[in-house]
Tab-separated table of C-alpha atoms and ligand atoms in Angstrom:
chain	number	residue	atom	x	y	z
A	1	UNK	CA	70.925	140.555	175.116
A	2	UNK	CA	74.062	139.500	173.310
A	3	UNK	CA	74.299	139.030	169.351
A	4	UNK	CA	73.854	136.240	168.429
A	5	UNK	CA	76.745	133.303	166.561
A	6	UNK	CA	75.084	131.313	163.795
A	7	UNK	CA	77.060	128.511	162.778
A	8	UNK	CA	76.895	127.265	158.855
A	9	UNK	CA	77.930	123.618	157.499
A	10	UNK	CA	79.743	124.214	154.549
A	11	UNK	CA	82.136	126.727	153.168
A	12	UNK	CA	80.987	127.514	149.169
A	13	UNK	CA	79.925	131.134	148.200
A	14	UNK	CA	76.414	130.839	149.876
A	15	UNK	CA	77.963	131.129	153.180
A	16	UNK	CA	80.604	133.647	151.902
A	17	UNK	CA	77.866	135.833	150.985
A	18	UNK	CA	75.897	135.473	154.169
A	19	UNK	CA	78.782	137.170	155.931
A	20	UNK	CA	78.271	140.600	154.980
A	21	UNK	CA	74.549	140.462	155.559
A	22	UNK	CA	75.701	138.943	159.138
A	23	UNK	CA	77.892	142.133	159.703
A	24	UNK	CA	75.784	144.280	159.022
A	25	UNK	CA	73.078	143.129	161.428
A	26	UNK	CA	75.861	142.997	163.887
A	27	UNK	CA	75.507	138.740	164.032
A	28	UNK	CA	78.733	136.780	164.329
A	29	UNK	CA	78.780	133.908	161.585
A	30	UNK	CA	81.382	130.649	161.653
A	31	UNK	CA	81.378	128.258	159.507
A	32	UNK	CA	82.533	124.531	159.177
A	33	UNK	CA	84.869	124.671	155.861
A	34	UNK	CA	85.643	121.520	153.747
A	35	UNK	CA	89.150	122.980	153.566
A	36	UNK	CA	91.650	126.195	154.493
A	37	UNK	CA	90.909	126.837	150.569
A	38	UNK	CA	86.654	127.455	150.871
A	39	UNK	CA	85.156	130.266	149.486
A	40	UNK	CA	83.943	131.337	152.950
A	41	UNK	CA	87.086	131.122	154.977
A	42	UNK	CA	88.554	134.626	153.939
A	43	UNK	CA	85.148	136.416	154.741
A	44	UNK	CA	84.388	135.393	158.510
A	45	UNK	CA	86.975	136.023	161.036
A	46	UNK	CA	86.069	132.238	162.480
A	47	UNK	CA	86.409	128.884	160.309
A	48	UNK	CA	86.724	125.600	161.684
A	49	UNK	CA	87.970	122.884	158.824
A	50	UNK	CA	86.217	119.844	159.297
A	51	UNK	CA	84.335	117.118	157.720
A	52	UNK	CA	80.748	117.510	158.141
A	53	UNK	CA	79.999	114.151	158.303
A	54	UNK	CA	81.475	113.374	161.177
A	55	UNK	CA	79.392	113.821	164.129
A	56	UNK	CA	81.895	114.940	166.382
A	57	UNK	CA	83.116	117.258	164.293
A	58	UNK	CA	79.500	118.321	163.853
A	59	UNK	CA	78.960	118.309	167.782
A	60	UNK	CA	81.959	120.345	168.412
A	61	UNK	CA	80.990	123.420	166.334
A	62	UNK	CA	77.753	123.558	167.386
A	63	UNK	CA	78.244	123.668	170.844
A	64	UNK	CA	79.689	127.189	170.119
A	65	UNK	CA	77.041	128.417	168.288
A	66	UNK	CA	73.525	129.532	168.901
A	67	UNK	CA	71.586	128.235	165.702
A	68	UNK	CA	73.352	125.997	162.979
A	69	UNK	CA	72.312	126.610	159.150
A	70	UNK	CA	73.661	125.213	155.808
A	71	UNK	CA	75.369	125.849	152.650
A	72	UNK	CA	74.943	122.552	151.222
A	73	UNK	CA	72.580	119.699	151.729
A	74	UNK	CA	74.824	117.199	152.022
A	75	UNK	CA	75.076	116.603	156.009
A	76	UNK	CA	73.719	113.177	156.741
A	77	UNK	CA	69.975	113.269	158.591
A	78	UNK	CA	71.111	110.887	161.222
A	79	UNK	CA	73.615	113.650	162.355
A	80	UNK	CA	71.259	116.574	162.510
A	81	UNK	CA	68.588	114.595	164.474
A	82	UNK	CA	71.561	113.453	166.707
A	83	UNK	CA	72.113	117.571	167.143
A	84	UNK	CA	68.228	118.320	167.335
A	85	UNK	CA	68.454	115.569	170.150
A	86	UNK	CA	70.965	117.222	171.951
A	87	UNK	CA	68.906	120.332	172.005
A	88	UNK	CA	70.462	122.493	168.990
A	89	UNK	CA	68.731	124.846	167.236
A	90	UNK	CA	69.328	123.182	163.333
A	91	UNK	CA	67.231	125.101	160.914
A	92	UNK	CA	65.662	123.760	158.573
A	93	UNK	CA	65.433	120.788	160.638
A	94	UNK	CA	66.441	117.279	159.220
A	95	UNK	CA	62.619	116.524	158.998
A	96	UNK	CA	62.142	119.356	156.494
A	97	UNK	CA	65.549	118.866	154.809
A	98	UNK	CA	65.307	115.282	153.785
A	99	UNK	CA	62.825	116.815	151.093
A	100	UNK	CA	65.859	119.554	149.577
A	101	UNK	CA	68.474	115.806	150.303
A	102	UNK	CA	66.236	113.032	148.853
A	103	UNK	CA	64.532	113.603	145.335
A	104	UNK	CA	62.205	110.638	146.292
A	105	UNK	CA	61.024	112.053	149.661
A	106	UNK	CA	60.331	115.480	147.879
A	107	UNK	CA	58.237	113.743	144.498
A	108	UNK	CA	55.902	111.901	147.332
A	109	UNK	CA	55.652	115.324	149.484
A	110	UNK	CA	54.641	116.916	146.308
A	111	UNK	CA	52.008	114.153	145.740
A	112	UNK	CA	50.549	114.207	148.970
A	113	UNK	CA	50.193	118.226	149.516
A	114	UNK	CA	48.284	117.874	145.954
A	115	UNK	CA	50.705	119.687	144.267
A	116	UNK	CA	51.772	119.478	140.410
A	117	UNK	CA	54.344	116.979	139.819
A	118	UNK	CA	55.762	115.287	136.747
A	119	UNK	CA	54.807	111.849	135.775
A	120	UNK	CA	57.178	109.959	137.921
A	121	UNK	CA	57.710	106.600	139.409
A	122	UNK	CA	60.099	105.113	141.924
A	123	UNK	CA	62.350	102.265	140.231
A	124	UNK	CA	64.639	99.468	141.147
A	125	UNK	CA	65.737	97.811	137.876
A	126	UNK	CA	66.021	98.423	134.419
A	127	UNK	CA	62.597	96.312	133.980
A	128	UNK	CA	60.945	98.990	136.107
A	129	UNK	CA	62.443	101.820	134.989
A	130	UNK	CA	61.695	100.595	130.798
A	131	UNK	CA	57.477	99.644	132.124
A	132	UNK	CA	57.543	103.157	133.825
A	133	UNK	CA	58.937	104.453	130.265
A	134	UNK	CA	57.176	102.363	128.358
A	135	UNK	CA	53.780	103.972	130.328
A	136	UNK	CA	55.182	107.592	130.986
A	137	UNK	CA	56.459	107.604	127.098
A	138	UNK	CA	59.732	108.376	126.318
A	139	UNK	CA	62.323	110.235	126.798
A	140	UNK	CA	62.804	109.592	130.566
A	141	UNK	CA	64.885	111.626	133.209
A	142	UNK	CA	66.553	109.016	135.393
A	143	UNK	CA	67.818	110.741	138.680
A	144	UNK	CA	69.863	109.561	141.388
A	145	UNK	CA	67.804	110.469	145.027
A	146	UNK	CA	70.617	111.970	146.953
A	147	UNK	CA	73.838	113.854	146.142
A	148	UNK	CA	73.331	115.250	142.655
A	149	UNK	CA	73.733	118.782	141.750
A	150	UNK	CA	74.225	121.359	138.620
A	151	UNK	CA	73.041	118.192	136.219
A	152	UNK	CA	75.220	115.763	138.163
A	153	UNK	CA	73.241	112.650	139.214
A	154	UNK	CA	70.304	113.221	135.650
A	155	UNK	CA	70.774	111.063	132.781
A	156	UNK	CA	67.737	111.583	129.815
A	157	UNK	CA	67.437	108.171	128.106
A	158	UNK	CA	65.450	108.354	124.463
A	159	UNK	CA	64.091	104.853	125.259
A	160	UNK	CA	64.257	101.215	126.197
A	161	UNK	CA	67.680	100.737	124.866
A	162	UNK	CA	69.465	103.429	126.279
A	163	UNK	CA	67.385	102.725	129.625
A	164	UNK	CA	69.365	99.132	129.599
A	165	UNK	CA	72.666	101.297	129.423
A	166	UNK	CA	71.582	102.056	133.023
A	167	UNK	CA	72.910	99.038	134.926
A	168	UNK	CA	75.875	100.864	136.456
A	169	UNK	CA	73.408	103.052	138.391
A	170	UNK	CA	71.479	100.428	140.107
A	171	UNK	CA	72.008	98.842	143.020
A	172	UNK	CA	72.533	101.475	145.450
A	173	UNK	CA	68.981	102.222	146.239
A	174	UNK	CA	65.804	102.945	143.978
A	175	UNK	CA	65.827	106.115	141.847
A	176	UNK	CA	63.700	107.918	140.394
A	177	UNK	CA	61.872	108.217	136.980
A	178	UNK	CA	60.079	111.072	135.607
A	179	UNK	CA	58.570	112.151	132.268
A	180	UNK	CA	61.192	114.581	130.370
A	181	UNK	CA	58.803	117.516	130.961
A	182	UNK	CA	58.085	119.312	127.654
A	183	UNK	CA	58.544	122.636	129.341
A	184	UNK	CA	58.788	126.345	128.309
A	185	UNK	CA	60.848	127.604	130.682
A	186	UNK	CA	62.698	126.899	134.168
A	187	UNK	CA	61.147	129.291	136.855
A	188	UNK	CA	61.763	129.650	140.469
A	189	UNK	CA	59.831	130.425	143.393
A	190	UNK	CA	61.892	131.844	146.294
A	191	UNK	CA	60.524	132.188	149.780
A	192	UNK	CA	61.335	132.240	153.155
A	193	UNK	CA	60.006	131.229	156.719
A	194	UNK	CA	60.284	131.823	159.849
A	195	UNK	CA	60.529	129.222	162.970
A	196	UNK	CA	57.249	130.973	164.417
A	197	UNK	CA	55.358	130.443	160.681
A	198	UNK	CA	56.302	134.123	159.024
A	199	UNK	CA	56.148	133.753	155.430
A	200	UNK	CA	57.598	135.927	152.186
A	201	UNK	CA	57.601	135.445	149.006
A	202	UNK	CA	59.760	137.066	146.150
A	203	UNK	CA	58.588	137.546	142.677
A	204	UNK	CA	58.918	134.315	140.564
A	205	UNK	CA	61.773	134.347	138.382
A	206	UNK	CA	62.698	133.235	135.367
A	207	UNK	CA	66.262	130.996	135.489
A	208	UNK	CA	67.812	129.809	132.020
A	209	UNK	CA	70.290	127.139	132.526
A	210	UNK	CA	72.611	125.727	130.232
A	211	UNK	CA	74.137	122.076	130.209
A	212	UNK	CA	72.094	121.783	133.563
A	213	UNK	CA	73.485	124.427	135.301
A	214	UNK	CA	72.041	127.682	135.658
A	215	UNK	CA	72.846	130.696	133.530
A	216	UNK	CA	71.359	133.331	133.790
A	217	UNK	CA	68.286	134.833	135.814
A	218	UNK	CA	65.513	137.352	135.193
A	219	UNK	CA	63.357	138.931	138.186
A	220	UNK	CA	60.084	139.064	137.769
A	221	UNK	CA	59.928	135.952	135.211
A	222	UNK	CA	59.083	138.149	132.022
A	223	UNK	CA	55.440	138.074	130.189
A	224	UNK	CA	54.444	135.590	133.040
A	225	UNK	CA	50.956	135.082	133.527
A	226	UNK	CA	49.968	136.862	136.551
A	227	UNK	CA	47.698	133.713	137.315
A	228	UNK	CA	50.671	131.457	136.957
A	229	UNK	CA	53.141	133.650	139.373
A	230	UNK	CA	50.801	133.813	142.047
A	231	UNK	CA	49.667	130.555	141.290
A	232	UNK	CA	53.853	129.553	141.876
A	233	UNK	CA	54.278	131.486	144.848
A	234	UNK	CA	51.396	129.505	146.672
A	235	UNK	CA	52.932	126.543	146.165
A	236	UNK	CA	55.998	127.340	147.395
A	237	UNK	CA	55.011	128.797	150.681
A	238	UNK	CA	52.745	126.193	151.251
A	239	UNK	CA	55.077	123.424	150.166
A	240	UNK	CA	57.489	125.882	152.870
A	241	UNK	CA	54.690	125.795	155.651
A	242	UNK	CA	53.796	122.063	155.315
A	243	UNK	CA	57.178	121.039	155.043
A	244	UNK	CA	58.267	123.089	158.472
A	245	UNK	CA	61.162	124.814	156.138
A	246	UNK	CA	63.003	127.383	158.603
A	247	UNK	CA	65.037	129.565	156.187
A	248	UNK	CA	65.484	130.376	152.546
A	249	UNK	CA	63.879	127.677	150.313
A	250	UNK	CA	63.663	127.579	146.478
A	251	UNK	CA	60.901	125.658	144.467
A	252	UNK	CA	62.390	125.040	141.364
A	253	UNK	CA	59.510	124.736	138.483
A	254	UNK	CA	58.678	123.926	134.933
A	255	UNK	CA	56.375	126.437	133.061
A	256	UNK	CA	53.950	124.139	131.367
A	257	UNK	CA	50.847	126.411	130.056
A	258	UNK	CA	47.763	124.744	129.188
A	259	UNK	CA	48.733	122.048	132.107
A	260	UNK	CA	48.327	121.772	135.891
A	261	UNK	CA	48.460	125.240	137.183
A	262	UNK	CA	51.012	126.674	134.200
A	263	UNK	CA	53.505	124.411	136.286
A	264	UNK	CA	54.766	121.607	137.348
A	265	UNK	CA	57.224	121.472	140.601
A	266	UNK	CA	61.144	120.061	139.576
A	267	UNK	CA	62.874	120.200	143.100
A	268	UNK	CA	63.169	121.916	146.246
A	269	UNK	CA	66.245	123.907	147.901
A	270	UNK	CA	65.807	124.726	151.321
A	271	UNK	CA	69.109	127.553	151.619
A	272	UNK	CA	69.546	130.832	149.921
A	273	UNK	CA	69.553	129.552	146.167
A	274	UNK	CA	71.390	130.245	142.570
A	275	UNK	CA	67.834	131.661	141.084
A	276	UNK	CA	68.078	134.009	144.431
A	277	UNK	CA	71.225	136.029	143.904
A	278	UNK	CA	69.608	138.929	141.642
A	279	UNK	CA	68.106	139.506	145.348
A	280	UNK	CA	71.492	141.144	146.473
A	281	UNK	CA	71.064	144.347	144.505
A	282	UNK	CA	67.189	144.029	143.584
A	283	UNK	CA	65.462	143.465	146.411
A	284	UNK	CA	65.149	145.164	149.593
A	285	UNK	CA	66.213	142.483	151.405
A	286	UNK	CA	68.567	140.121	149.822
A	287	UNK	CA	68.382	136.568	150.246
A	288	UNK	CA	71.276	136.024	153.137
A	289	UNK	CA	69.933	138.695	155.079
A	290	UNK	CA	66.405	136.976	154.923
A	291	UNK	CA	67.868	133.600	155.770
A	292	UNK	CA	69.772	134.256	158.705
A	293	UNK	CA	66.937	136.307	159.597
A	294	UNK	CA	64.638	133.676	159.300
A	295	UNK	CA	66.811	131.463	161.114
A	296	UNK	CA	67.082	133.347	163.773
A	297	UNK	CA	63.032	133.765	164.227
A	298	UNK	CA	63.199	137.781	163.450
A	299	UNK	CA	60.873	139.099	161.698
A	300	UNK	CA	61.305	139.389	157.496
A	301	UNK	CA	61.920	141.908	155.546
A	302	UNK	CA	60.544	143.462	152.315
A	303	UNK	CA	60.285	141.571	149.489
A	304	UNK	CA	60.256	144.420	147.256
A	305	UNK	CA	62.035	144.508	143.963
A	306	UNK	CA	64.918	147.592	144.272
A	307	UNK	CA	63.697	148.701	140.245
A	308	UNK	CA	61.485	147.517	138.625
A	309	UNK	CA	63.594	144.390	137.235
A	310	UNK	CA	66.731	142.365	138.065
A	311	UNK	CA	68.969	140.110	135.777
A	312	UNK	CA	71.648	137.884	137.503
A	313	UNK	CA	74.372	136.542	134.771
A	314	UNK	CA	76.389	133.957	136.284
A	315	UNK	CA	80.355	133.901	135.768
A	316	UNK	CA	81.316	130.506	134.972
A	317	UNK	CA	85.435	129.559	135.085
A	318	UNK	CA	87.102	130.061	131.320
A	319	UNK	CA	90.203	130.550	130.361
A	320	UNK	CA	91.148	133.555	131.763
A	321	UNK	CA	92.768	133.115	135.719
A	322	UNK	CA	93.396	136.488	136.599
A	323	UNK	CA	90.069	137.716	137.423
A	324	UNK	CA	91.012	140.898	139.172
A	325	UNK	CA	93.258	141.549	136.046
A	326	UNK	CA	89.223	141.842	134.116
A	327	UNK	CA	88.228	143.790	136.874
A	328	UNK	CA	89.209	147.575	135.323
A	329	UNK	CA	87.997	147.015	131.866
A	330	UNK	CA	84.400	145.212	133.306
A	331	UNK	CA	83.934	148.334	135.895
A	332	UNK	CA	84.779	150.781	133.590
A	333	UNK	CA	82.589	149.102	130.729
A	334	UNK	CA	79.113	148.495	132.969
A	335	UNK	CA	79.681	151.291	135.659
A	336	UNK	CA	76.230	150.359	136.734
A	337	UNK	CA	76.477	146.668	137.167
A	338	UNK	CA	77.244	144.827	140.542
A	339	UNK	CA	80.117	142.476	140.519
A	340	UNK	CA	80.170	139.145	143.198
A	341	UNK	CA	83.159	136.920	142.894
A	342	UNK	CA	83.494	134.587	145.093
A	343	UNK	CA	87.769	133.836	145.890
A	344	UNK	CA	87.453	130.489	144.122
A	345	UNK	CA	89.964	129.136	141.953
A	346	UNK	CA	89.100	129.195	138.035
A	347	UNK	CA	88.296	125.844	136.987
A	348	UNK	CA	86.131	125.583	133.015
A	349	UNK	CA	82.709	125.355	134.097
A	350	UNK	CA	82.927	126.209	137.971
A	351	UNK	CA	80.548	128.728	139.269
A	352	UNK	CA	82.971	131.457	140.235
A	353	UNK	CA	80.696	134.318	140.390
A	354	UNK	CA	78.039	136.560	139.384
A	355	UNK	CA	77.218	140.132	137.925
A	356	UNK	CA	73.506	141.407	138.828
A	357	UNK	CA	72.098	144.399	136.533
A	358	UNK	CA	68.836	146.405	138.338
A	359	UNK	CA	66.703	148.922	136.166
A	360	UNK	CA	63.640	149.143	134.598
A	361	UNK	CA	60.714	146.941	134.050
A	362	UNK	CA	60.771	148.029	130.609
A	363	UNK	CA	64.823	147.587	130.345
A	364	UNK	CA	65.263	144.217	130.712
A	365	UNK	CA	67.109	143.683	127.324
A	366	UNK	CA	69.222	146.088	128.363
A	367	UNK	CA	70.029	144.580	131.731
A	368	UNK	CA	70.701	141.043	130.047
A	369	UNK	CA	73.199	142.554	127.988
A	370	UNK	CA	74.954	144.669	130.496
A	371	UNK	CA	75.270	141.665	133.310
A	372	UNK	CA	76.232	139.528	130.050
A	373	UNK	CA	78.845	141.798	129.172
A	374	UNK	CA	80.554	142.080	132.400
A	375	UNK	CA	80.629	138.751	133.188
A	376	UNK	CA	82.080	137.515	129.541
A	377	UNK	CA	84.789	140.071	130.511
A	378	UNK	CA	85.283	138.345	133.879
A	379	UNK	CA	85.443	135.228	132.594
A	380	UNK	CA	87.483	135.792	129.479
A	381	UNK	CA	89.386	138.929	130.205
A	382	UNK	CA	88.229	140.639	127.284
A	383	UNK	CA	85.689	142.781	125.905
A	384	UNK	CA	82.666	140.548	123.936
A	385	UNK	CA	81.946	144.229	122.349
A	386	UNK	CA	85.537	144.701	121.303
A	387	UNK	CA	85.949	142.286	119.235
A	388	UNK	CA	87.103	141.862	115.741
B	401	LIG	P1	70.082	119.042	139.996
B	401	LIG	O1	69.827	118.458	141.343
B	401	LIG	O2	71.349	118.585	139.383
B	401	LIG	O3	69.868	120.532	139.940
B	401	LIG	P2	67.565	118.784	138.548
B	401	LIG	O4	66.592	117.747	138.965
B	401	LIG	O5	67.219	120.195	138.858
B	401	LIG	O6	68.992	118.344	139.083
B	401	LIG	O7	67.834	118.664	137.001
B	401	LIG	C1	68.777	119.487	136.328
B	401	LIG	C2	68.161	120.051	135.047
B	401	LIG	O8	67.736	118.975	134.193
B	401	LIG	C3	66.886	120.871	135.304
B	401	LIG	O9	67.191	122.198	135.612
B	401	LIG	C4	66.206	120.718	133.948
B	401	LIG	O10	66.764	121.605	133.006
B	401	LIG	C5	66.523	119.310	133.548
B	401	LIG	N1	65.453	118.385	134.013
B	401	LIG	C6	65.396	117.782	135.214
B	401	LIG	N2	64.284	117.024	135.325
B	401	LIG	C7	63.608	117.153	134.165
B	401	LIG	C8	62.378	116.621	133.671
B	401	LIG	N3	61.628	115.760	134.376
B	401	LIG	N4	62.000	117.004	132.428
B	401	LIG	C9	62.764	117.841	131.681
B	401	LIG	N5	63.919	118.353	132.088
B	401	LIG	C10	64.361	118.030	133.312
């Protein structure tokens, strides 16, 4: 039998870094790129520019592919049902998606599989949103449903007043409400299933995020109740299994001991994920390989940890452009540290890479501060330790 093509809407760094994993299992990846300048373009020998939210477009690329995946979740449902319809293999499928698209849809999947959510209501007006505050207490997190990402599309409002400074955000659709969760930590459950039900699960992690964008990452989630992390898992491959996610999907949690389970679910990713990227160097099988594996209804592979701990320190754009100029004095300085980039342009802020550090369960300080150090130096082309 012939390799097979898998096709993937969107061109960021999550496809660019399925294409090695797809070369090495001898699979042929395309992918639809926003633009001739996507991260992905350079690493897969076929890139069609389009816009995925034209069906056409969407129709064309498929038809040359055997099994169409994502890097984003921004393709419009109507469009992958109209593919599903005309017998394409779209994984996840649009019915599980809408629950990684709409923040809505996921809070009342959540409810219904019994799982721990946050206070949260569903509001239309400023009069809603205050009664839900007013009942929830205050602060609220105000979300938009669809679109946001990174902190884009989350507003925290201290009370009443600053809930009437919502106006410009209604009338596009209801939003949602929650409680601001009075949390310990951000965690993450990563899994990943198979078409024919095969389920993994990685160890749950620990992801710091700063300004609402995430950070840093350490694998397993240190001093983590044992209860809690299996506890975590469950609920993410059940929320995987009930939700008929093909794929990689991350459950993004609150730690909240004493409450629920130890957490409470935040919001679901259904493609290989930030809080997945230690997974490259410190599992067995790294997150892209599992997806496209899972996509493609092959068995998984080994969840394993590599050591026995992983930290992932991402590179965020600074001031410093040249990043291959860094790339000497950040090789030379953490020798043992694995460097991702992913061709972007540096913008302040933009997530233009990553630096994983593997060792020891018993090393993790020392893993944080070697992945720290070699991505400072990425980012600012100097040596945090050299400093006067
Ligand atoms: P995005 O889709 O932009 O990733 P999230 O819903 O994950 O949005 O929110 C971004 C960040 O905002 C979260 O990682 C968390 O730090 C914070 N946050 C979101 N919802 C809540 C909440 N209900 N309580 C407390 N903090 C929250």
């Amino acid at each position: 039998m012939d390799f097979p093509i898998i096709g993937v809407i969107g061109g960021g760094q999550l496809a660019r870094m399925m294409a090695p994993a797809a070369t090495a299992l001898g699979f042929e990846l395309r992918v639809l790129a926003e633009g001739p300048d996507a991260s992905a373009v350079p690493a897969v020998a076929n890139a069609t520019i389009g816009d995925y939210r034209d069906l056409q477009v969407l129709t064309d690329f498929a038809a040359g592919v055997d099994v169409v995946t994502f890097d984003h979740e921004h393709v419009p449902g109507e469009h992958l049902l109209a593919l599903v319809e005309k017998g394409i293999n779209v994984r996840p499928g649009p019915d599980a998606l809408i629950h990684a698209q709409d923040k809505l849809v996921m809070r009342a999947a959540v409810e219904r599989l019994g799982l721990p959510n946050p206070r949260w209501a569903e509001v239309s007006t400023v009069e809603e949103l205050i009664s839900f505050g007013n009942s929830a207490g205050w602060p609220v997190v105000l979300k938009t449903p669809r679109g946001g990402y990174d902190g884009k599309g989350v507003r925290v409002l201290d009370g009443a007043g600053a809930a009437g400074d919502c106006t410009d955000w209604f009338g596009t659709g209801p939003l949602l409400a929650e409680e601001k969760v009075p949390f310990r930590r951000e965690l993450s459950a990563l899994v990943a299933r198979t078409p024919s039900g095969e389920t993994v699960a990685w160890p749950v992690v620990e992801s710091i995020q700063v300004r609402g964008v995430c950070d840093e990452v350490i694998a397993p989630a240190p001093d983590l109740d044992p209860a809690v992390a299996e506890a975590a898992a469950a609920a993410a491959l059940r929320l995987a299994s009930e939700l008929g996610v093909t794929g990689v999907m991350a459950a993004e949690l609150f730690e909240t001991p004493g409450r629920g389970p130890g957490f409470l679910v935040n919001e679901l990713a259904m493609r290989p994920h930030n809080s997945g990227h230690w997974t490259m160097d410190g599992s067995v099988t790294g997150q892209f390989e599992q997806h496209l594996r899972a996509v493609l209804d092959l068995p998984l592979g080994s969840t394993d940890l590599t050591g026995g701990a992983a930290v992932m320190k991402n590179v965020l754009g600074g001031e410093n452009s040249d990043l291959f100029g860094s790339y000497p004095l950040a090789l030379a300085a953490e020798p043992a540290a694995k460097v991702h980039t992913y061709g972007k342009s540096v913008r302040p802020g933009r997530k233009i890479g990553h630096v994983n550090a593997v060792g020891s369960a018993d090393g993790v300080p020392a893993l944080r501060r070697s992945a720290g150090r070699a991505a400072a130096i990425i980012r600012d082309g100097r040596d945090p330790l050299k400093e006067n």
